[in-house]
Each structure stands twice: as structure tokens, then as C-alpha cells.
Amino acid sequence: MLRKIRITLALLCFVLITLLFLDFTGTLHAYFGFLAKIQFLPAVLALNVGVVAGLIVLTWLFGRVYCSVICPLGVLQDVFAWFGKKAKKNRYGYSPAKRWLRYTALVLFVIALVAGIGSFVALLAPYSAYGRIASNLFAPLWQWGNNVLAYFAERLNSYAFYTTDVWPKSLSVFIVAALTFVVLGFLAWRNGRTYCNTICPVGTVLSFFARFAWFKPVIDADKCVGCRLCERNCKAACIDVRNHKIDYSRCVTCMDCIDRCGRGAIAFKHAGKAVQAAEPATVAVSGNTVARPAQPVDAARRSFLAGVGLLAATSALRAKEKQVDGGLAVLVDKQRPKRATPIVPPGAQGLRHLSQHCTACQLCVSVCPNGVLRPSTALETLMQPESSYERGYCRPECTKCSEVCPAGAIKKITVAEKSSIQIGHAVWVSENCVPLTEGVACGNCARHCPAGAITMVSSDSDRPGSPEIPAVNTERCIGCGACENLCPARPFSAIYVEGHERHREI
């Protein structure tokens, strides 16, 4: 019964957290966004003391329930492990803890966290790793499926669905996500929770408290007949039947051992002092004093995971549609300008704050409705979000990224606050400007500037009727990128935004 409850809660959390990354409408975050904010590492970086304390108390009471229910990467590994057990039952076995590897990984993680090496932190953080998998591997499939439904709905005169663009935000991040998916999938399929108990820094931290859990699986040496079914079904490889001991620092409280024991020799209860003092039981049978061990129970009859399919497809570069201007001229796609300073979203406060707090979970990238945010490809900020305006601009009325960030890397801001935050300033490039290159009037940048920071002035004050060119008031510009995005010049805009290392209010 306890195992069924655990699986039900784990699937519920897993599905809802996954939908947070798949929901391009942004409606689910108002209801289930808290699931991202109760993840351990984001809560630590956001200095959310209440959540961190709650998770520690939960671990102290019931063991590493966080790893088997709340953490989406842990649940994903359980899905792989379930397929592994379908291929071969009773496939696991006890192995001593590799403490040197666990603590080395934790020390390196803490050093990287303090030093602000965000790319290394993002690689090891479990929630961030799953976020990259969901946003890079699952989200394209979800969006393609939505577009198929929109196609058929349109032909039935229904607008219940609408098409959305599916485009590769970062090839490097996609490769990292795909490799993470394959490596973790193989490890979990073959050996269960290897990652959680050897590399994961969150698992190592929680293991300190799980040692002293009040309630935990306890082996009754008098009832145990040494059949080793519990040991062979332990994904954490932490049950030593020979000595009737369980390594609670590695136990993820999955309840599989309790479910598999046909003798009732394992129970989830307060251990007391008797557990450590229990003597090894004799396995040998003498006369008729020991009953024959119960036959293994078919796990398929008790599994709540039947019918769960893994989406294991890669997201390929979609073929670009031929876009034309009024059916006459082919429009060339915009290219990203070379910026001396990257642009980070309003609420991030600046490059330093973002790099120190961001776990690169990609949640802000997934919910950005304007196609502005995408993962960074720079080594020092790899996979962390940055802004670019080839597909859209940062609309002053949108604060989605600040609302969903679970780590406090992007502080929550209001619409009024966003309109006064300067994240960069516009720079005019004369050699690309249409009035000078084509000799036609434009003024697109000035017309669409929401801050009124651009005015059109005569290119030659001594020559009446000379082409008008933009003049930028950098004190009023907020760096939203409307001018860069809407500039008709191709492939590079005649005006682009240069980022600021530290944001300021204007």
C-alpha cells in the first residue's frame, strides 16, 4: 500500500512538473508553479528558508522521500528502472557505498557554486538536468503534436488549438540534454539509482539527514529467511541481507523492498535501537522449523506504471518556411549581432547575479512567449538564459520569466517596474540603415519604441530633405529590442541592443 501511494504521488508530481516545461501558454504556472519552487537546489539559491527547512524535516522524518517523489529526475530514473526490471527481474544486488565519489562530487559542486561556475553547477543539479531534458527533448514533440491538432481543428472551423513555432534554441544545450538522457537512462535501466547515490549533490546532502530518519524500512531478523528478494529489488543497492542492515543514507524510500518481501520481514516504522544490534539470521533450514520462503510476487500486477511510454526522440532542425514580403521578395532571416555584453532579462539585476543564482533549468526559456530567451552558448554561462531579438522583442507588459524562476536568479517584478529597468541600450549602425543604403524613408525603430527613446533626425542638417536617420537617447532606452527586431534591414539590423553588466532603473 505504501509503495502504491508513493508511486501515485511521484507520478502526479512528475507529470505536473513536466507540463510546466511543455505549457507554452503559461497558464499552468499559476496553479502548479510551486512545484518548481520546492525543488531543493533552487530553494537554496533563492534563500527560501521555509522550503529548505521543510524538505530537511521531511527527510529527517521519512528518509529521502524527496528523491523518490518530488525530484523529477529521480522519478524519470525510476521509469527507466521499471523497464529494466521488465527485461530482467531481481536484477540488483548490494554494493558498498562509494563515499569518496559522492563527497568528491559534492565538494566540487560547492566550489563551483561559490566560484560562480554556473555551467558545472547546471550539469550536476538534478532539477536543472531534467528541465533541459523536458524543454529540449519533450517540448518539441509536444508542440508538434499541438500543431497537428491545430491543423485538423482549423479544417473543422475550430480554433481550440493554434500553431506555435518549433525551433532549436541551442544546439549545444540540446546535445547536453540528449547525452544526459541517454547516460542516466542507461545507468538507471542497468543499476537503478546509481546517479542519485554517487554523483547527485542534492542526494548527498539529504543523505546526511536520512541516516537519522525517524521512520524507515526496518528488517526483522526473526522473520527474514534470507531469500534476498528485497536486496535484488533495491534500486539503491543499499540492503545487505547477510548482515540484516540497510544503508539509510542511500535508501530513497521507494518501498519496493517492503512490497517484494513475502514474509513481512521488512516494515516501514521507527527503528529504535534494536536495528543496529540485530544479529545475522541463519539461512539454513533444519528439520521443519523454518517454513519455505514465499514465491516472488509478479511485479507487473502491482505496477502503477503500466502504459507509461518514454518519448525518446531527438529534436531535429525544422525546415524553414519560405517567407515573402507581399509575395514579391524573399525575406532573409535575421542574424544575431555580435554583442560586447550579453543581455539578460529584467529582474536578473545583472550578469553577476544571474550567473551566481541560475541553475539553467530552462523554465524561463520554455515560458517566454516572444522567443526572446534562449540558452547561452558561452562557456562561463553555458545554458543560462540570455536575450536576443531575432524572433521577437521583450514586450514591456510581459513578466513571465520573473514569475516562474524558482532559484531567485530572475527576481519577480511588476509591469510598472519592468518599464523602468534598463537592461541595455540601442546602438545605431549606419552602414545597415535603409534610408542610407536604399534611399527610402523608414522610421520603423522610432515608431515602435515603447520608451520613446528614438527620434528621427536629418542625416545632413545642411541639406534640406536629406534622409532621416534614428538618434538614440541612451538614458531613456530600456533595451527591450523592439527597434532591433522590427528593423527591416537584413540579415543584420541597422540598430541593435548592447547589454549592460548591471541593470539600473531609469
Short mmCIF file of C-alpha atoms in Angstrom, two decimals:
data_model
loop_
_atom_site.label_atom_id
_atom_site.label_comp_id
_atom_site.label_asym_id
_atom_site.label_seq_id
_atom_site.Cartn_x
_atom_site.Cartn_y
_atom_site.Cartn_z
CA MET A 1 0.00 0.00 0.00
CA LEU A 2 2.81 2.42 0.88
CA ARG A 3 4.50 1.72 -2.44
CA LYS A 4 1.30 2.45 -4.35
CA ILE A 5 0.85 5.74 -2.52
CA ARG A 6 4.45 6.69 -3.24
CA ILE A 7 4.12 5.85 -6.95
CA THR A 8 0.85 7.78 -7.26
CA LEU A 9 2.31 10.91 -5.67
CA ALA A 10 5.53 10.59 -7.68
CA LEU A 11 3.67 10.30 -10.99
CA LEU A 12 1.48 13.27 -10.08
CA CYS A 13 4.49 15.48 -9.31
CA PHE A 14 6.38 14.22 -12.36
CA VAL A 15 3.55 14.91 -14.80
CA LEU A 16 2.79 18.36 -13.40
CA ILE A 17 6.44 19.45 -13.36
CA THR A 18 6.86 18.18 -16.92
CA LEU A 19 3.80 20.15 -18.01
CA LEU A 20 5.39 23.32 -16.60
CA PHE A 21 8.10 22.95 -19.26
CA LEU A 22 5.68 21.92 -22.02
CA ASP A 23 2.95 24.50 -21.45
CA PHE A 24 3.71 27.27 -23.97
CA THR A 25 0.53 29.12 -22.96
CA GLY A 26 1.83 29.83 -19.44
CA THR A 27 -1.50 29.02 -17.77
CA LEU A 28 -0.37 26.11 -15.58
CA HIS A 29 2.27 28.09 -13.70
CA ALA A 30 -0.37 29.98 -11.77
CA TYR A 31 -1.59 26.69 -10.28
CA PHE A 32 1.41 24.36 -10.15
CA GLY A 33 4.40 26.69 -10.32
CA PHE A 34 5.08 25.97 -6.64
CA LEU A 35 6.36 22.50 -7.63
CA ALA A 36 9.38 24.13 -9.26
CA LYS A 37 9.99 26.33 -6.24
CA ILE A 38 10.06 23.41 -3.78
CA GLN A 39 12.98 21.79 -5.59
CA PHE A 40 15.92 21.66 -3.19
CA LEU A 41 18.71 23.49 -5.04
CA PRO A 42 16.52 26.30 -6.46
CA ALA A 43 15.12 26.84 -2.96
CA VAL A 44 18.65 27.09 -1.54
CA LEU A 45 19.75 29.62 -4.18
CA ALA A 46 16.55 31.63 -3.69
CA LEU A 47 17.22 31.65 0.08
CA ASN A 48 13.77 30.15 0.60
CA VAL A 49 14.43 29.08 4.19
CA GLY A 50 10.92 27.71 4.73
CA VAL A 51 11.13 25.29 1.79
CA VAL A 52 14.67 24.14 2.63
CA ALA A 53 13.75 23.57 6.28
CA GLY A 54 10.58 21.74 5.26
CA LEU A 55 12.49 19.37 2.97
CA ILE A 56 15.08 18.69 5.67
CA VAL A 57 12.36 17.93 8.23
CA LEU A 58 10.61 15.69 5.69
CA THR A 59 13.87 13.79 5.15
CA TRP A 60 14.51 13.53 8.87
CA LEU A 61 11.04 12.06 9.40
CA PHE A 62 10.65 9.71 6.41
CA GLY A 63 14.03 9.43 4.72
CA ARG A 64 14.76 10.55 1.18
CA VAL A 65 11.13 10.87 0.09
CA TYR A 66 12.20 13.95 -1.86
CA CYS A 67 14.32 11.78 -4.17
CA SER A 68 11.52 9.29 -4.89
CA VAL A 69 8.52 11.64 -5.09
CA ILE A 70 9.39 15.33 -5.59
CA CYS A 71 12.55 15.24 -7.72
CA PRO A 72 11.54 14.77 -11.38
CA LEU A 73 14.93 13.37 -12.37
CA GLY A 74 14.62 10.73 -9.66
CA VAL A 75 11.17 9.71 -10.93
CA LEU A 76 12.48 9.60 -14.50
CA GLN A 77 15.19 7.18 -13.37
CA ASP A 78 12.52 5.03 -11.74
CA VAL A 79 10.74 4.86 -15.08
CA PHE A 80 13.93 3.60 -16.74
CA ALA A 81 14.50 1.17 -13.87
CA TRP A 82 10.95 -0.17 -14.32
CA PHE A 83 11.77 -1.04 -17.92
CA GLY A 84 14.99 -2.64 -16.72
CA LYS A 85 13.11 -4.88 -14.29
CA LYS A 86 10.74 -5.87 -17.10
CA ALA A 87 13.73 -7.08 -19.07
CA LYS A 88 15.22 -8.95 -16.11
CA LYS A 89 13.63 -9.42 -12.71
CA ASN A 90 15.57 -9.34 -9.46
CA ARG A 91 18.47 -7.66 -11.26
CA TYR A 92 20.03 -5.64 -8.42
CA GLY A 93 22.34 -6.51 -5.57
CA TYR A 94 24.02 -4.95 -2.56
CA SER A 95 27.15 -2.90 -3.13
CA PRO A 96 29.14 -0.84 -0.60
CA ALA A 97 28.71 2.93 -0.70
CA LYS A 98 31.21 4.81 -2.86
CA ARG A 99 31.60 7.64 -0.38
CA TRP A 100 34.77 9.03 -1.91
CA LEU A 101 32.94 9.61 -5.19
CA ARG A 102 29.87 11.13 -3.52
CA TYR A 103 31.82 13.54 -1.37
CA THR A 104 34.22 14.49 -4.16
CA ALA A 105 31.30 15.38 -6.40
CA LEU A 106 29.70 17.38 -3.59
CA VAL A 107 32.90 19.30 -2.80
CA LEU A 108 33.45 20.15 -6.47
CA PHE A 109 29.81 21.23 -6.74
CA VAL A 110 30.07 23.54 -3.73
CA ILE A 111 33.33 25.04 -5.00
CA ALA A 112 31.75 25.69 -8.40
CA LEU A 113 28.68 27.20 -6.73
CA VAL A 114 30.75 29.59 -4.62
CA ALA A 115 33.05 30.46 -7.53
CA GLY A 116 30.09 31.18 -9.80
CA ILE A 117 30.92 28.45 -12.35
CA GLY A 118 27.31 28.10 -13.40
CA SER A 119 27.88 25.66 -16.25
CA PHE A 120 29.36 23.00 -13.93
CA VAL A 121 26.63 23.56 -11.35
CA ALA A 122 23.97 23.18 -14.03
CA LEU A 123 25.43 19.87 -15.22
CA LEU A 124 25.15 18.25 -11.77
CA ALA A 125 21.92 19.84 -10.50
CA PRO A 126 19.15 17.19 -10.80
CA TYR A 127 16.19 19.53 -11.32
CA SER A 128 18.08 21.53 -13.94
CA ALA A 129 19.14 18.36 -15.75
CA TYR A 130 15.53 17.26 -16.00
CA GLY A 131 14.46 20.74 -17.09
CA ARG A 132 16.85 20.59 -20.03
CA ILE A 133 15.57 17.14 -20.98
CA ALA A 134 11.94 18.27 -20.84
CA SER A 135 12.45 21.55 -22.70
CA ASN A 136 14.79 20.20 -25.40
CA LEU A 137 13.53 16.66 -25.98
CA PHE A 138 9.92 16.52 -24.81
CA ALA A 139 8.72 20.07 -25.61
CA PRO A 140 9.33 19.88 -29.41
CA LEU A 141 7.29 16.67 -29.60
CA TRP A 142 4.54 18.26 -27.54
CA GLN A 143 4.49 21.34 -29.78
CA TRP A 144 4.49 19.28 -32.96
CA GLY A 145 1.55 17.30 -31.62
CA ASN A 146 -0.25 20.56 -30.84
CA ASN A 147 0.40 21.81 -34.37
CA VAL A 148 -1.09 18.62 -35.83
CA LEU A 149 -4.23 19.13 -33.75
CA ALA A 150 -4.34 22.79 -34.81
CA TYR A 151 -4.11 21.75 -38.46
CA PHE A 152 -7.12 19.46 -38.27
CA ALA A 153 -9.06 21.81 -35.97
CA GLU A 154 -8.67 24.63 -38.47
CA ARG A 155 -10.23 22.49 -41.18
CA LEU A 156 -13.19 21.87 -38.91
CA ASN A 157 -13.56 25.64 -38.36
CA SER A 158 -12.41 25.27 -34.78
CA TYR A 159 -9.79 27.42 -33.08
CA ALA A 160 -9.41 25.38 -29.91
CA PHE A 161 -5.75 24.93 -30.88
CA TYR A 162 -3.29 27.30 -32.51
CA THR A 163 0.04 26.61 -34.14
CA THR A 164 3.28 27.50 -32.44
CA ASP A 165 6.81 27.78 -33.80
CA VAL A 166 9.14 24.88 -33.08
CA TRP A 167 12.74 25.97 -33.39
CA PRO A 168 16.10 24.90 -31.96
CA LYS A 169 17.06 27.37 -29.25
CA SER A 170 20.57 26.00 -28.78
CA LEU A 171 22.29 23.04 -30.43
CA SER A 172 24.87 22.74 -27.63
CA VAL A 173 22.21 22.58 -24.92
CA PHE A 174 20.24 20.05 -26.97
CA ILE A 175 23.34 17.85 -27.16
CA VAL A 176 23.89 18.14 -23.40
CA ALA A 177 20.23 17.25 -22.74
CA ALA A 178 20.33 14.28 -25.12
CA LEU A 179 23.56 12.93 -23.59
CA THR A 180 22.15 13.34 -20.08
CA PHE A 181 19.00 11.49 -21.10
CA VAL A 182 20.95 8.60 -22.65
CA VAL A 183 23.56 8.25 -19.88
CA LEU A 184 21.09 8.47 -17.00
CA GLY A 185 18.68 6.19 -18.83
CA PHE A 186 21.34 3.52 -19.29
CA LEU A 187 22.56 3.77 -15.68
CA ALA A 188 19.03 3.60 -14.27
CA TRP A 189 17.99 0.78 -16.61
CA ARG A 190 21.02 -1.27 -15.62
CA ASN A 191 21.76 -0.34 -12.00
CA GLY A 192 18.87 1.77 -10.66
CA ARG A 193 19.76 4.88 -8.66
CA THR A 194 23.48 4.98 -9.43
CA TYR A 195 23.44 8.70 -10.24
CA CYS A 196 21.48 9.61 -7.12
CA ASN A 197 23.91 7.86 -4.78
CA THR A 198 27.23 8.62 -6.44
CA ILE A 199 27.05 11.98 -8.22
CA CYS A 200 23.92 13.94 -7.31
CA PRO A 201 24.84 16.71 -4.83
CA VAL A 202 21.27 17.04 -3.56
CA GLY A 203 21.13 13.31 -2.81
CA THR A 204 24.41 13.52 -0.92
CA VAL A 205 23.23 16.47 1.19
CA LEU A 206 19.94 14.78 2.03
CA SER A 207 21.78 11.55 2.89
CA PHE A 208 23.22 13.27 5.98
CA PHE A 209 19.70 13.68 7.38
CA ALA A 210 18.33 10.39 6.03
CA ARG A 211 20.74 8.46 8.26
CA PHE A 212 18.70 9.59 11.27
CA ALA A 213 15.23 9.25 9.73
CA TRP A 214 12.54 8.58 12.30
CA PHE A 215 10.56 6.25 10.04
CA LYS A 216 12.40 3.93 7.65
CA PRO A 217 12.41 0.35 6.33
CA VAL A 218 13.44 -1.98 9.15
CA ILE A 219 14.45 -5.63 8.74
CA ASP A 220 13.06 -8.07 11.31
CA ALA A 221 15.84 -10.64 11.63
CA ASP A 222 13.47 -13.19 13.23
CA LYS A 223 11.19 -13.21 10.18
CA CYS A 224 13.84 -12.93 7.48
CA VAL A 225 14.68 -16.23 5.75
CA GLY A 226 17.49 -14.83 3.62
CA CYS A 227 15.73 -15.13 0.26
CA ARG A 228 17.33 -11.81 -0.81
CA LEU A 229 14.29 -10.66 -2.76
CA CYS A 230 14.47 -7.27 -1.06
CA GLU A 231 18.16 -6.93 -1.90
CA ARG A 232 17.66 -7.94 -5.52
CA ASN A 233 14.89 -5.36 -5.96
CA CYS A 234 16.59 -2.44 -4.22
CA LYS A 235 17.36 0.25 -6.83
CA ALA A 236 19.70 1.96 -4.37
CA ALA A 237 21.76 -1.22 -3.75
CA CYS A 238 21.68 -0.39 -0.04
CA ILE A 239 20.22 -3.56 1.53
CA ASP A 240 22.71 -6.03 3.00
CA VAL A 241 20.63 -9.14 3.77
CA ARG A 242 23.62 -11.11 5.05
CA ASN A 243 24.01 -8.71 7.97
CA HIS A 244 20.38 -7.50 8.05
CA LYS A 245 21.43 -3.90 7.55
CA ILE A 246 20.21 -1.07 5.35
CA ASP A 247 22.34 1.92 4.39
CA TYR A 248 19.76 4.63 5.08
CA SER A 249 21.96 7.34 3.58
CA ARG A 250 21.38 5.73 0.19
CA CYS A 251 17.82 4.47 0.69
CA VAL A 252 15.39 6.58 -1.39
CA THR A 253 12.30 5.23 0.42
CA CYS A 254 10.81 3.67 -2.71
CA MET A 255 9.10 0.90 -0.65
CA ASP A 256 9.97 -1.74 -3.26
CA CYS A 257 11.63 -3.93 -0.64
CA ILE A 258 8.53 -3.92 1.55
CA ASP A 259 6.33 -4.81 -1.40
CA ARG A 260 8.56 -7.68 -2.52
CA CYS A 261 9.03 -9.34 0.86
CA GLY A 262 6.55 -12.22 1.12
CA ARG A 263 7.38 -12.86 4.78
CA GLY A 264 6.62 -9.42 6.14
CA ALA A 265 10.19 -9.18 7.37
CA ILE A 266 10.54 -5.53 6.35
CA ALA A 267 8.32 -2.79 7.71
CA PHE A 268 8.32 0.99 7.47
CA LYS A 269 8.48 2.11 11.10
CA HIS A 270 10.56 3.76 13.77
CA ALA A 271 13.67 1.64 14.14
CA GLY A 272 14.66 2.34 17.72
CA LYS A 273 17.94 0.87 18.90
CA ALA A 274 17.18 -2.71 18.01
CA VAL A 275 18.07 -2.38 14.36
CA GLN A 276 21.76 -1.77 14.82
CA ALA A 277 22.01 -4.55 17.42
CA ALA A 278 20.28 -7.23 15.34
CA GLU A 279 22.37 -10.36 14.77
CA PRO A 280 22.56 -12.07 11.37
CA ALA A 281 19.95 -14.79 10.97
CA THR A 282 20.79 -18.35 9.94
CA VAL A 283 19.64 -19.10 6.45
CA ALA A 284 19.99 -22.85 6.68
CA VAL A 285 16.82 -24.92 7.20
CA SER A 286 16.85 -27.53 9.94
CA GLY A 287 14.03 -30.02 10.13
CA ASN A 288 10.63 -28.40 9.76
CA THR A 289 11.36 -25.39 11.93
CA VAL A 290 11.68 -22.92 9.02
CA ALA A 291 8.90 -22.52 6.51
CA ARG A 292 9.70 -22.48 2.82
CA PRO A 293 10.22 -18.90 1.52
CA ALA A 294 7.28 -17.39 -0.24
CA GLN A 295 7.43 -17.34 -4.03
CA PRO A 296 8.22 -13.98 -5.64
CA VAL A 297 5.22 -11.85 -6.44
CA ASP A 298 4.70 -10.81 -10.04
CA ALA A 299 5.64 -7.12 -10.06
CA ALA A 300 3.52 -6.43 -13.14
CA ARG A 301 0.30 -6.99 -11.20
CA ARG A 302 1.19 -4.30 -8.71
CA SER A 303 2.76 -1.78 -11.01
CA PHE A 304 1.18 1.63 -11.38
CA LEU A 305 3.45 2.48 -14.26
CA ALA A 306 1.78 0.28 -16.90
CA GLY A 307 1.25 2.14 -20.13
CA VAL A 308 3.82 4.86 -19.42
CA GLY A 309 5.73 5.44 -22.67
CA LEU A 310 9.08 7.15 -22.95
CA LEU A 311 9.43 9.85 -25.52
CA ALA A 312 12.96 9.15 -26.76
CA ALA A 313 13.12 11.10 -29.97
CA THR A 314 15.57 13.82 -30.88
CA SER A 315 14.52 17.29 -31.93
CA ALA A 316 15.76 17.96 -35.47
CA LEU A 317 16.14 21.30 -37.16
CA ARG A 318 12.81 22.08 -38.81
CA ALA A 319 12.70 23.11 -42.44
CA LYS A 320 12.30 26.84 -42.69
CA GLU A 321 9.23 28.03 -44.49
CA LYS A 322 9.68 30.35 -47.44
CA GLN A 323 8.57 33.77 -46.28
CA VAL A 324 7.92 36.54 -48.75
CA ASP A 325 7.20 40.23 -48.48
CA GLY A 326 3.85 40.76 -50.19
CA GLY A 327 4.55 37.81 -52.47
CA LEU A 328 7.36 39.72 -54.19
CA ALA A 329 10.69 39.43 -52.37
CA VAL A 330 12.15 36.65 -50.26
CA LEU A 331 12.84 37.80 -46.69
CA VAL A 332 16.21 36.75 -45.31
CA ASP A 333 16.18 35.62 -41.68
CA LYS A 334 17.76 37.96 -39.19
CA GLN A 335 21.13 37.05 -37.73
CA ARG A 336 22.30 37.71 -34.21
CA PRO A 337 24.66 40.68 -33.90
CA LYS A 338 27.93 40.41 -32.03
CA ARG A 339 27.30 41.97 -28.64
CA ALA A 340 30.16 43.00 -26.39
CA THR A 341 27.94 42.33 -23.34
CA PRO A 342 25.17 39.71 -23.25
CA ILE A 343 21.61 40.81 -22.48
CA VAL A 344 19.89 39.14 -19.53
CA PRO A 345 16.18 39.57 -18.73
CA PRO A 346 14.74 42.28 -16.46
CA GLY A 347 14.69 41.10 -12.86
CA ALA A 348 18.06 39.38 -13.22
CA GLN A 349 19.70 42.57 -11.86
CA GLY A 350 22.80 41.92 -13.96
CA LEU A 351 25.22 39.32 -15.26
CA ARG A 352 26.82 38.58 -11.88
CA HIS A 353 23.57 37.98 -10.00
CA LEU A 354 22.20 35.74 -12.73
CA SER A 355 25.34 33.63 -13.03
CA GLN A 356 25.50 33.11 -9.25
CA HIS A 357 21.88 32.03 -8.81
CA CYS A 358 20.79 30.46 -12.09
CA THR A 359 20.73 26.64 -12.30
CA ALA A 360 20.00 26.66 -16.06
CA CYS A 361 16.78 24.70 -15.67
CA GLN A 362 15.39 26.32 -18.86
CA LEU A 363 11.99 27.05 -17.30
CA CYS A 364 12.17 30.75 -18.20
CA VAL A 365 13.23 29.85 -21.75
CA SER A 366 10.28 27.46 -22.05
CA VAL A 367 7.65 30.01 -20.98
CA CYS A 368 8.97 33.05 -22.89
CA PRO A 369 6.06 33.84 -25.27
CA ASN A 370 8.09 36.14 -27.51
CA GLY A 371 11.00 33.86 -28.46
CA VAL A 372 13.44 36.23 -26.80
CA LEU A 373 15.14 33.98 -24.24
CA ARG A 374 17.44 31.19 -25.30
CA PRO A 375 20.30 29.30 -23.57
CA SER A 376 23.74 30.88 -23.62
CA THR A 377 26.48 29.15 -25.58
CA ALA A 378 29.35 30.94 -23.80
CA LEU A 379 31.42 28.55 -21.70
CA GLU A 380 31.27 30.60 -18.48
CA THR A 381 27.46 30.97 -18.64
CA LEU A 382 26.65 27.83 -20.63
CA MET A 383 22.91 27.00 -20.67
CA GLN A 384 21.91 30.07 -18.63
CA PRO A 385 19.31 32.35 -20.27
CA GLU A 386 20.16 35.38 -22.35
CA SER A 387 18.07 37.62 -24.59
CA SER A 388 18.26 38.01 -28.35
CA TYR A 389 15.78 39.69 -30.64
CA GLU A 390 15.80 37.85 -33.97
CA ARG A 391 12.34 36.32 -33.38
CA GLY A 392 10.69 38.87 -31.13
CA TYR A 393 11.34 41.54 -28.56
CA CYS A 394 10.91 41.76 -24.80
CA ARG A 395 7.45 43.27 -24.51
CA PRO A 396 7.06 45.71 -21.59
CA GLU A 397 3.80 44.05 -20.48
CA CYS A 398 5.33 40.55 -20.14
CA THR A 399 6.87 39.38 -16.85
CA LYS A 400 6.61 35.61 -17.36
CA CYS A 401 10.28 34.77 -16.74
CA SER A 402 10.34 36.59 -13.41
CA GLU A 403 7.18 34.80 -12.30
CA VAL A 404 8.41 31.26 -12.89
CA CYS A 405 12.10 31.41 -11.86
CA PRO A 406 12.43 29.05 -8.85
CA ALA A 407 16.00 29.96 -7.90
CA GLY A 408 15.68 33.73 -7.49
CA ALA A 409 18.03 34.32 -10.43
CA ILE A 410 15.30 36.46 -12.01
CA LYS A 411 13.54 38.39 -9.28
CA LYS A 412 9.79 38.79 -9.58
CA ILE A 413 8.90 42.21 -10.96
CA THR A 414 5.73 44.07 -11.89
CA VAL A 415 4.87 45.50 -15.29
CA ALA A 416 5.49 49.01 -13.96
CA GLU A 417 8.91 48.02 -12.63
CA LYS A 418 9.89 46.36 -15.90
CA SER A 419 9.19 49.51 -17.90
CA SER A 420 11.76 51.37 -15.80
CA ILE A 421 14.55 48.76 -15.80
CA GLN A 422 17.37 49.35 -18.29
CA ILE A 423 18.92 46.05 -19.37
CA GLY A 424 20.82 47.58 -22.30
CA HIS A 425 20.80 50.40 -24.81
CA ALA A 426 20.30 50.64 -28.57
CA VAL A 427 23.23 51.22 -30.92
CA TRP A 428 22.76 52.52 -34.47
CA VAL A 429 24.77 51.01 -37.35
CA SER A 430 24.82 53.49 -40.23
CA GLU A 431 26.03 51.09 -42.92
CA ASN A 432 22.93 48.92 -42.47
CA CYS A 433 20.30 51.66 -42.25
CA VAL A 434 17.71 51.52 -45.06
CA PRO A 435 17.34 55.32 -45.56
CA LEU A 436 21.07 55.50 -46.31
CA THR A 437 21.50 52.26 -48.22
CA GLU A 438 18.25 52.26 -50.18
CA GLY A 439 17.37 55.95 -50.15
CA VAL A 440 13.85 55.34 -48.80
CA ALA A 441 12.15 56.68 -45.69
CA CYS A 442 11.79 54.24 -42.80
CA GLY A 443 11.49 55.27 -39.14
CA ASN A 444 10.33 51.82 -38.02
CA CYS A 445 12.54 51.89 -34.93
CA ALA A 446 11.22 55.25 -33.75
CA ARG A 447 7.57 54.35 -34.34
CA HIS A 448 7.73 51.14 -32.30
CA CYS A 449 9.98 52.23 -29.42
CA PRO A 450 7.83 51.84 -26.28
CA ALA A 451 10.12 54.13 -24.26
CA GLY A 452 10.21 56.97 -26.79
CA ALA A 453 13.98 56.78 -26.79
CA ILE A 454 14.41 57.05 -30.56
CA THR A 455 13.73 60.09 -32.71
CA MET A 456 14.28 60.57 -36.44
CA VAL A 457 16.63 63.39 -37.37
CA SER A 458 18.03 64.68 -40.65
CA SER A 459 21.15 62.84 -41.76
CA ASP A 460 22.57 66.12 -43.07
CA SER A 461 21.49 69.26 -41.26
CA ASP A 462 22.90 71.43 -44.03
CA ARG A 463 20.92 69.71 -46.75
CA PRO A 464 17.12 70.06 -46.60
CA GLY A 465 15.21 66.88 -47.45
CA SER A 466 18.10 64.58 -46.64
CA PRO A 467 17.11 61.07 -45.41
CA GLU A 468 16.12 60.87 -41.76
CA ILE A 469 18.09 58.56 -39.50
CA PRO A 470 17.48 57.42 -35.90
CA ALA A 471 19.01 59.19 -32.91
CA VAL A 472 19.04 57.17 -29.69
CA ASN A 473 18.59 58.68 -26.24
CA THR A 474 20.51 56.08 -24.23
CA GLU A 475 19.22 57.49 -20.95
CA ARG A 476 15.63 56.62 -21.87
CA CYS A 477 16.28 53.33 -23.72
CA ILE A 478 15.39 50.22 -21.69
CA GLY A 479 16.91 47.68 -24.11
CA CYS A 480 13.66 45.87 -24.95
CA GLY A 481 14.83 45.17 -28.51
CA ALA A 482 11.71 46.38 -30.35
CA CYS A 483 13.87 48.51 -32.63
CA GLU A 484 16.26 45.66 -33.40
CA ASN A 485 13.50 43.14 -34.05
CA LEU A 486 11.35 45.38 -36.24
CA CYS A 487 14.16 46.91 -38.26
CA PRO A 488 13.63 45.91 -41.93
CA ALA A 489 17.37 45.64 -42.65
CA ARG A 490 18.59 42.11 -43.38
CA PRO A 491 20.42 39.99 -42.35
CA PHE A 492 21.74 42.35 -39.65
CA SER A 493 19.57 45.08 -38.19
CA ALA A 494 20.64 48.69 -38.54
CA ILE A 495 20.03 49.12 -34.83
CA TYR A 496 20.79 46.57 -32.12
CA VAL A 497 20.87 46.38 -28.33
CA GLU A 498 24.09 46.23 -26.35
CA GLY A 499 23.66 44.67 -22.91
CA HIS A 500 24.59 46.13 -19.53
CA GLU A 501 26.56 44.18 -16.96
CA ARG A 502 24.45 45.71 -14.21
CA HIS A 503 20.86 46.81 -14.67
CA ARG A 504 19.63 50.17 -13.45
CA GLU A 505 16.33 51.98 -13.05
CA ILE A 506 15.60 54.98 -15.22
#
